[in-house]
Amino acid sequence: DAEITQSPRHKITETGRQVTLACHQTWNHNNMFWYRQDLGHGLRLIHYSYGVQDTNKGEVSDGYSVSRSNTEDLPLTLESAASSQTSVYFCASGDRVGLNEQFFGPGTRLTVL
Amino acid sequence: QQQVKQSPQSLIVQKGGIPIINCAYENTAFDYFPWYQQFPGKGPALLIAIRPDVSEKKEGRFTISFNKSAKQFSLHIMDSQPGDSATYFCAASKTSGSRLTFGEGTQLTVNP
């Protein structure tokens, strides 16, 4: 069955370190998204991609970067982790054709000490 | 800026009650309004969605009511069950694009 996976599921890191969160989908979806979820803020879009070599900034992109070298993967990199980036991160994928449904991964809980 | 406002932040009802969650949007270009359901430790999943050409959509016990002139839409859960306890997110997007703008979420608890 097609799926979307994230790794690691839990990560603890220190301030200033570079961290990369992986996202892999097997639906062959063109569109992929990264969100962060914080209490009281819902899901906020960090970066998104509409296809290979395409990346775009979302509403909370400062301190984050992504790259899209193939259809299946959209890794999210925190260049220099900050305590404000402690959050739960969700990756999602979807198809432009249809009802814009997005399929979410199980999430990565990141703690920056 | 927050383009989709959701209320209440939390809601507690008894089994069989009808919880109602409300959302308001600002961007009149939005024309797709989904609701996502999220259980603890899981990612959100699409529950039901509506387009502005209809005022109501029903799927099982879940109903979306849509008021285009007021730029508001709401989720009603009929005969709520403890298994409906979850966080619910409303969202909005334009058909021509696939970016979703989410509300802040509502944590629903249905007591037995």
PDB file of C-alpha atoms in Angstrom:
ATOM      1  CA  ASP A   1       0.000   0.000   0.000  1.00  0.00           C
ATOM      2  CA  ALA A   2       1.099   3.536  -0.708  1.00  0.00           C
ATOM      3  CA  GLU A   3       2.138   5.531   2.328  1.00  0.00           C
ATOM      4  CA  ILE A   4       4.024   8.510   3.665  1.00  0.00           C
ATOM      5  CA  THR A   5       6.688   8.002   6.300  1.00  0.00           C
ATOM      6  CA  GLN A   6       8.737  10.325   8.473  1.00  0.00           C
ATOM      7  CA  SER A   7      11.965   9.738  10.320  1.00  0.00           C
ATOM      8  CA  PRO A   8      13.005   9.997  12.992  1.00  0.00           C
ATOM      9  CA  ARG A   9       9.772   9.937  14.997  1.00  0.00           C
ATOM     10  CA  HIS A  10      11.454  11.596  17.961  1.00  0.00           C
ATOM     11  CA  LYS A  11      14.582  13.737  18.050  1.00  0.00           C
ATOM     12  CA  ILE A  12      16.360  15.653  20.779  1.00  0.00           C
ATOM     13  CA  THR A  13      19.084  18.050  19.735  1.00  0.00           C
ATOM     14  CA  GLU A  14      21.016  21.006  21.040  1.00  0.00           C
ATOM     15  CA  THR A  15      20.772  24.643  20.121  1.00  0.00           C
ATOM     16  CA  GLY A  16      22.903  25.490  17.102  1.00  0.00           C
ATOM     17  CA  ARG A  17      23.073  22.009  15.613  1.00  0.00           C
ATOM     18  CA  GLN A  18      21.911  21.228  12.098  1.00  0.00           C
ATOM     19  CA  VAL A  19      19.024  18.785  11.975  1.00  0.00           C
ATOM     20  CA  THR A  20      17.419  17.046   9.002  1.00  0.00           C
ATOM     21  CA  LEU A  21      13.979  15.464   9.140  1.00  0.00           C
ATOM     22  CA  ALA A  22      13.140  12.939   6.438  1.00  0.00           C
ATOM     23  CA  CYS A  23       9.854  12.543   4.560  1.00  0.00           C
ATOM     24  CA  HIS A  24       9.205   9.786   2.014  1.00  0.00           C
ATOM     25  CA  GLN A  25       5.999   9.093   0.081  1.00  0.00           C
ATOM     26  CA  THR A  26       5.152   6.256  -2.267  1.00  0.00           C
ATOM     27  CA  TRP A  27       2.019   7.738  -3.836  1.00  0.00           C
ATOM     28  CA  ASN A  28       4.012   9.417  -6.611  1.00  0.00           C
ATOM     29  CA  HIS A  29       2.396  12.727  -5.614  1.00  0.00           C
ATOM     30  CA  ASN A  30       3.816  15.874  -7.156  1.00  0.00           C
ATOM     31  CA  ASN A  31       2.984  18.092  -4.176  1.00  0.00           C
ATOM     32  CA  MET A  32       4.693  17.801  -0.813  1.00  0.00           C
ATOM     33  CA  PHE A  33       4.435  19.996   2.273  1.00  0.00           C
ATOM     34  CA  TRP A  34       6.044  20.522   5.657  1.00  0.00           C
ATOM     35  CA  TYR A  35       4.048  21.855   8.594  1.00  0.00           C
ATOM     36  CA  ARG A  36       4.753  22.491  12.223  1.00  0.00           C
ATOM     37  CA  GLN A  37       2.068  21.993  14.840  1.00  0.00           C
ATOM     38  CA  ASP A  38       2.037  24.054  18.024  1.00  0.00           C
ATOM     39  CA  LEU A  39      -0.750  24.410  20.570  1.00  0.00           C
ATOM     40  CA  GLY A  40      -2.886  27.415  19.763  1.00  0.00           C
ATOM     41  CA  HIS A  41      -1.427  27.821  16.276  1.00  0.00           C
ATOM     42  CA  GLY A  42      -2.783  24.820  14.457  1.00  0.00           C
ATOM     43  CA  LEU A  43      -0.764  23.651  11.473  1.00  0.00           C
ATOM     44  CA  ARG A  44       1.526  26.226   9.934  1.00  0.00           C
ATOM     45  CA  LEU A  45       3.129  25.753   6.551  1.00  0.00           C
ATOM     46  CA  ILE A  46       6.930  25.835   6.522  1.00  0.00           C
ATOM     47  CA  HIS A  47       7.888  24.919   2.936  1.00  0.00           C
ATOM     48  CA  TYR A  48       6.241  23.172   0.031  1.00  0.00           C
ATOM     49  CA  SER A  49       7.103  21.727  -3.347  1.00  0.00           C
ATOM     50  CA  TYR A  50       5.054  21.210  -6.492  1.00  0.00           C
ATOM     51  CA  GLY A  51       7.574  18.918  -8.138  1.00  0.00           C
ATOM     52  CA  VAL A  52      11.224  17.961  -8.559  1.00  0.00           C
ATOM     53  CA  GLN A  53      13.562  20.948  -8.219  1.00  0.00           C
ATOM     54  CA  ASP A  54      10.653  23.160  -7.114  1.00  0.00           C
ATOM     55  CA  THR A  55      10.563  24.585  -3.571  1.00  0.00           C
ATOM     56  CA  ASN A  56       8.579  27.445  -2.052  1.00  0.00           C
ATOM     57  CA  LYS A  57       8.481  29.245   1.273  1.00  0.00           C
ATOM     58  CA  GLY A  58       5.458  28.970   3.506  1.00  0.00           C
ATOM     59  CA  GLU A  59       4.354  31.283   6.298  1.00  0.00           C
ATOM     60  CA  VAL A  60       7.025  30.219   8.843  1.00  0.00           C
ATOM     61  CA  SER A  61      10.061  29.401   6.690  1.00  0.00           C
ATOM     62  CA  ASP A  62      12.798  31.323   8.557  1.00  0.00           C
ATOM     63  CA  GLY A  63      15.489  28.928   9.808  1.00  0.00           C
ATOM     64  CA  TYR A  64      14.312  26.041   7.619  1.00  0.00           C
ATOM     65  CA  SER A  65      15.232  24.787   4.153  1.00  0.00           C
ATOM     66  CA  VAL A  66      14.105  21.983   1.837  1.00  0.00           C
ATOM     67  CA  SER A  67      15.312  20.417  -1.372  1.00  0.00           C
ATOM     68  CA  ARG A  68      13.478  18.190  -3.865  1.00  0.00           C
ATOM     69  CA  SER A  69      15.746  15.960  -5.915  1.00  0.00           C
ATOM     70  CA  ASN A  70      13.149  13.266  -6.641  1.00  0.00           C
ATOM     71  CA  THR A  71       9.384  12.783  -6.443  1.00  0.00           C
ATOM     72  CA  GLU A  72       9.382  10.637  -3.296  1.00  0.00           C
ATOM     73  CA  ASP A  73      11.416  12.707  -0.829  1.00  0.00           C
ATOM     74  CA  LEU A  74      11.309  16.187   0.704  1.00  0.00           C
ATOM     75  CA  PRO A  75      13.822  16.468   3.576  1.00  0.00           C
ATOM     76  CA  LEU A  76      13.475  19.419   5.950  1.00  0.00           C
ATOM     77  CA  THR A  77      16.679  20.940   7.330  1.00  0.00           C
ATOM     78  CA  LEU A  78      16.986  23.181  10.359  1.00  0.00           C
ATOM     79  CA  GLU A  79      20.197  25.052   9.632  1.00  0.00           C
ATOM     80  CA  SER A  80      20.947  26.021  13.242  1.00  0.00           C
ATOM     81  CA  ALA A  81      18.353  24.658  15.628  1.00  0.00           C
ATOM     82  CA  ALA A  82      16.744  27.086  18.085  1.00  0.00           C
ATOM     83  CA  SER A  83      14.544  26.393  21.114  1.00  0.00           C
ATOM     84  CA  SER A  84      11.673  28.121  19.280  1.00  0.00           C
ATOM     85  CA  GLN A  85      11.788  25.273  16.766  1.00  0.00           C
ATOM     86  CA  THR A  86      10.749  22.714  19.377  1.00  0.00           C
ATOM     87  CA  SER A  87       7.556  21.389  17.832  1.00  0.00           C
ATOM     88  CA  VAL A  88       5.845  18.489  16.122  1.00  0.00           C
ATOM     89  CA  TYR A  89       6.598  18.426  12.411  1.00  0.00           C
ATOM     90  CA  PHE A  90       4.287  16.889   9.827  1.00  0.00           C
ATOM     91  CA  CYS A  91       5.003  16.099   6.231  1.00  0.00           C
ATOM     92  CA  ALA A  92       2.138  15.777   3.762  1.00  0.00           C
ATOM     93  CA  SER A  93       1.710  14.969   0.099  1.00  0.00           C
ATOM     94  CA  GLY A  94      -1.108  15.465  -2.373  1.00  0.00           C
ATOM     95  CA  ASP A  95      -2.090  15.588  -6.013  1.00  0.00           C
ATOM     96  CA  ARG A  96      -2.922  18.856  -7.770  1.00  0.00           C
ATOM     97  CA  VAL A  97      -5.755  17.136  -9.648  1.00  0.00           C
ATOM     98  CA  GLY A  98      -8.852  16.600  -7.524  1.00  0.00           C
ATOM     99  CA  LEU A  99      -9.921  18.034  -4.224  1.00  0.00           C
ATOM    100  CA  ASN A 100      -6.547  19.132  -2.849  1.00  0.00           C
ATOM    101  CA  GLU A 101      -6.615  16.327  -0.285  1.00  0.00           C
ATOM    102  CA  GLN A 102      -3.364  16.065   1.584  1.00  0.00           C
ATOM    103  CA  PHE A 103      -2.111  12.837   3.159  1.00  0.00           C
ATOM    104  CA  PHE A 104      -0.144  13.358   6.329  1.00  0.00           C
ATOM    105  CA  GLY A 105       2.733  11.392   7.793  1.00  0.00           C
ATOM    106  CA  PRO A 106       2.826  10.333  11.452  1.00  0.00           C
ATOM    107  CA  GLY A 107       4.892  13.314  12.557  1.00  0.00           C
ATOM    108  CA  THR A 108       8.301  13.954  14.125  1.00  0.00           C
ATOM    109  CA  ARG A 109       8.514  15.344  17.639  1.00  0.00           C
ATOM    110  CA  LEU A 110      11.600  17.581  17.801  1.00  0.00           C
ATOM    111  CA  THR A 111      12.982  18.975  21.037  1.00  0.00           C
ATOM    112  CA  VAL A 112      15.743  21.589  20.927  1.00  0.00           C
ATOM    113  CA  LEU A 113      17.542  22.001  24.259  1.00  0.00           C
TER     114      LEU A 113
ATOM    115  CA  GLN B   1      -1.552  36.583   9.381  1.00  0.00           C
ATOM    116  CA  GLN B   2      -4.181  34.024  10.289  1.00  0.00           C
ATOM    117  CA  GLN B   3      -6.584  33.765   7.374  1.00  0.00           C
ATOM    118  CA  VAL B   4      -8.764  31.062   8.932  1.00  0.00           C
ATOM    119  CA  LYS B   5     -10.090  31.550  12.458  1.00  0.00           C
ATOM    120  CA  GLN B   6     -11.445  28.525  14.349  1.00  0.00           C
ATOM    121  CA  SER B   7     -13.458  28.293  17.553  1.00  0.00           C
ATOM    122  CA  PRO B   8     -13.749  27.043  20.186  1.00  0.00           C
ATOM    123  CA  GLN B   9     -10.235  25.923  21.108  1.00  0.00           C
ATOM    124  CA  SER B  10     -11.662  23.045  23.157  1.00  0.00           C
ATOM    125  CA  LEU B  11     -15.064  21.451  23.542  1.00  0.00           C
ATOM    126  CA  ILE B  12     -16.466  18.831  25.894  1.00  0.00           C
ATOM    127  CA  VAL B  13     -19.789  17.095  25.232  1.00  0.00           C
ATOM    128  CA  GLN B  14     -21.627  14.055  26.487  1.00  0.00           C
ATOM    129  CA  LYS B  15     -22.145  10.985  24.315  1.00  0.00           C
ATOM    130  CA  GLY B  16     -25.032  11.622  21.935  1.00  0.00           C
ATOM    131  CA  GLY B  17     -24.522  15.390  21.971  1.00  0.00           C
ATOM    132  CA  ILE B  18     -23.987  17.525  18.867  1.00  0.00           C
ATOM    133  CA  PRO B  19     -20.690  19.407  19.034  1.00  0.00           C
ATOM    134  CA  ILE B  20     -20.370  22.336  16.642  1.00  0.00           C
ATOM    135  CA  ILE B  21     -17.043  23.796  15.548  1.00  0.00           C
ATOM    136  CA  ASN B  22     -16.951  27.077  13.699  1.00  0.00           C
ATOM    137  CA  CYS B  23     -14.523  28.615  11.229  1.00  0.00           C
ATOM    138  CA  ALA B  24     -14.324  32.000   9.527  1.00  0.00           C
ATOM    139  CA  TYR B  25     -12.138  32.913   6.592  1.00  0.00           C
ATOM    140  CA  GLU B  26     -10.985  36.178   5.060  1.00  0.00           C
ATOM    141  CA  ASN B  27      -9.803  35.391   1.547  1.00  0.00           C
ATOM    142  CA  THR B  28     -12.784  35.411  -0.842  1.00  0.00           C
ATOM    143  CA  ALA B  29     -10.702  33.496  -3.390  1.00  0.00           C
ATOM    144  CA  PHE B  30     -10.878  30.371  -1.229  1.00  0.00           C
ATOM    145  CA  ASP B  31     -13.189  27.806  -2.800  1.00  0.00           C
ATOM    146  CA  TYR B  32     -12.382  24.534  -1.077  1.00  0.00           C
ATOM    147  CA  PHE B  33     -13.051  23.969   2.627  1.00  0.00           C
ATOM    148  CA  PRO B  34     -11.981  20.663   4.197  1.00  0.00           C
ATOM    149  CA  TRP B  35     -12.075  19.426   7.755  1.00  0.00           C
ATOM    150  CA  TYR B  36      -9.295  17.230   9.083  1.00  0.00           C
ATOM    151  CA  GLN B  37      -9.458  14.920  12.089  1.00  0.00           C
ATOM    152  CA  GLN B  38      -6.384  14.121  14.178  1.00  0.00           C
ATOM    153  CA  PHE B  39      -6.063  11.459  16.863  1.00  0.00           C
ATOM    154  CA  PRO B  40      -3.268  11.657  19.462  1.00  0.00           C
ATOM    155  CA  GLY B  41       0.091  10.597  18.061  1.00  0.00           C
ATOM    156  CA  LYS B  42      -1.184  10.544  14.483  1.00  0.00           C
ATOM    157  CA  GLY B  43      -1.150  12.852  11.517  1.00  0.00           C
ATOM    158  CA  PRO B  44      -4.344  14.656  10.473  1.00  0.00           C
ATOM    159  CA  ALA B  45      -6.635  12.878   8.012  1.00  0.00           C
ATOM    160  CA  LEU B  46      -9.308  14.298   5.719  1.00  0.00           C
ATOM    161  CA  LEU B  47     -12.786  13.932   7.237  1.00  0.00           C
ATOM    162  CA  ILE B  48     -15.115  15.845   4.934  1.00  0.00           C
ATOM    163  CA  ALA B  49     -14.879  18.772   2.512  1.00  0.00           C
ATOM    164  CA  ILE B  50     -17.208  21.261   0.822  1.00  0.00           C
ATOM    165  CA  ARG B  51     -17.134  23.717  -2.063  1.00  0.00           C
ATOM    166  CA  PRO B  52     -19.082  27.024  -1.921  1.00  0.00           C
ATOM    167  CA  ASP B  53     -21.630  26.005  -4.551  1.00  0.00           C
ATOM    168  CA  VAL B  54     -23.573  24.122  -1.857  1.00  0.00           C
ATOM    169  CA  SER B  55     -24.666  25.237   1.623  1.00  0.00           C
ATOM    170  CA  GLU B  56     -24.475  21.869   3.318  1.00  0.00           C
ATOM    171  CA  LYS B  57     -22.744  18.523   2.908  1.00  0.00           C
ATOM    172  CA  LYS B  58     -23.386  15.441   4.966  1.00  0.00           C
ATOM    173  CA  GLU B  59     -21.302  12.282   5.283  1.00  0.00           C
ATOM    174  CA  GLY B  60     -22.555   9.863   7.880  1.00  0.00           C
ATOM    175  CA  ARG B  61     -22.740  11.663  11.221  1.00  0.00           C
ATOM    176  CA  PHE B  62     -20.611  14.578  10.019  1.00  0.00           C
ATOM    177  CA  THR B  63     -22.134  17.682   8.393  1.00  0.00           C
ATOM    178  CA  ILE B  64     -20.534  20.848   7.053  1.00  0.00           C
ATOM    179  CA  SER B  65     -22.691  23.968   6.912  1.00  0.00           C
ATOM    180  CA  PHE B  66     -21.409  26.760   4.674  1.00  0.00           C
ATOM    181  CA  ASN B  67     -22.409  30.441   4.643  1.00  0.00           C
ATOM    182  CA  LYS B  68     -20.697  32.163   1.727  1.00  0.00           C
ATOM    183  CA  SER B  69     -21.974  35.673   2.458  1.00  0.00           C
ATOM    184  CA  ALA B  70     -20.732  35.499   6.055  1.00  0.00           C
ATOM    185  CA  LYS B  71     -17.514  33.723   5.033  1.00  0.00           C
ATOM    186  CA  GLN B  72     -18.130  31.098   7.679  1.00  0.00           C
ATOM    187  CA  PHE B  73     -18.425  27.331   7.788  1.00  0.00           C
ATOM    188  CA  SER B  74     -18.991  24.865  10.565  1.00  0.00           C
ATOM    189  CA  LEU B  75     -18.730  21.173  11.398  1.00  0.00           C
ATOM    190  CA  HIS B  76     -21.552  19.380  13.200  1.00  0.00           C
ATOM    191  CA  ILE B  77     -21.158  15.891  14.612  1.00  0.00           C
ATOM    192  CA  MET B  78     -24.466  14.136  15.133  1.00  0.00           C
ATOM    193  CA  ASP B  79     -24.867  11.529  17.900  1.00  0.00           C
ATOM    194  CA  SER B  80     -21.276  12.047  18.999  1.00  0.00           C
ATOM    195  CA  GLN B  81     -19.370   9.058  20.366  1.00  0.00           C
ATOM    196  CA  PRO B  82     -16.305   8.761  22.626  1.00  0.00           C
ATOM    197  CA  GLY B  83     -14.401   7.540  19.549  1.00  0.00           C
ATOM    198  CA  ASP B  84     -14.935  10.983  17.997  1.00  0.00           C
ATOM    199  CA  SER B  85     -12.662  12.482  20.644  1.00  0.00           C
ATOM    200  CA  ALA B  86      -9.886  14.073  18.597  1.00  0.00           C
ATOM    201  CA  THR B  87      -8.554  17.396  17.393  1.00  0.00           C
ATOM    202  CA  TYR B  88     -10.410  18.875  14.438  1.00  0.00           C
ATOM    203  CA  PHE B  89      -8.924  21.354  12.000  1.00  0.00           C
ATOM    204  CA  CYS B  90     -10.764  23.386   9.428  1.00  0.00           C
ATOM    205  CA  ALA B  91      -8.854  24.552   6.373  1.00  0.00           C
ATOM    206  CA  ALA B  92      -9.291  26.495   3.163  1.00  0.00           C
ATOM    207  CA  SER B  93      -7.624  26.722  -0.222  1.00  0.00           C
ATOM    208  CA  LYS B  94      -8.085  27.848  -3.791  1.00  0.00           C
ATOM    209  CA  THR B  95      -8.904  25.178  -6.321  1.00  0.00           C
ATOM    210  CA  SER B  96      -6.167  26.431  -8.602  1.00  0.00           C
ATOM    211  CA  GLY B  97      -3.528  25.792  -5.973  1.00  0.00           C
ATOM    212  CA  SER B  98      -2.975  23.088  -3.418  1.00  0.00           C
ATOM    213  CA  ARG B  99      -1.825  25.106  -0.415  1.00  0.00           C
ATOM    214  CA  LEU B 100      -4.108  24.657   2.568  1.00  0.00           C
ATOM    215  CA  THR B 101      -4.483  27.321   5.243  1.00  0.00           C
ATOM    216  CA  PHE B 102      -5.476  25.687   8.535  1.00  0.00           C
ATOM    217  CA  GLY B 103      -7.399  26.976  11.514  1.00  0.00           C
ATOM    218  CA  GLU B 104      -5.978  26.729  15.023  1.00  0.00           C
ATOM    219  CA  GLY B 105      -7.696  23.437  15.844  1.00  0.00           C
ATOM    220  CA  THR B 106     -10.403  22.329  18.291  1.00  0.00           C
ATOM    221  CA  GLN B 107      -9.778  19.600  20.829  1.00  0.00           C
ATOM    222  CA  LEU B 108     -13.047  17.666  21.193  1.00  0.00           C
ATOM    223  CA  THR B 109     -13.744  15.357  24.116  1.00  0.00           C
ATOM    224  CA  VAL B 110     -16.854  13.194  24.089  1.00  0.00           C
ATOM    225  CA  ASN B 111     -17.560  11.758  27.517  1.00  0.00           C
ATOM    226  CA  PRO B 112     -19.254   8.339  27.811  1.00  0.00           C
TER     227      PRO B 112
END
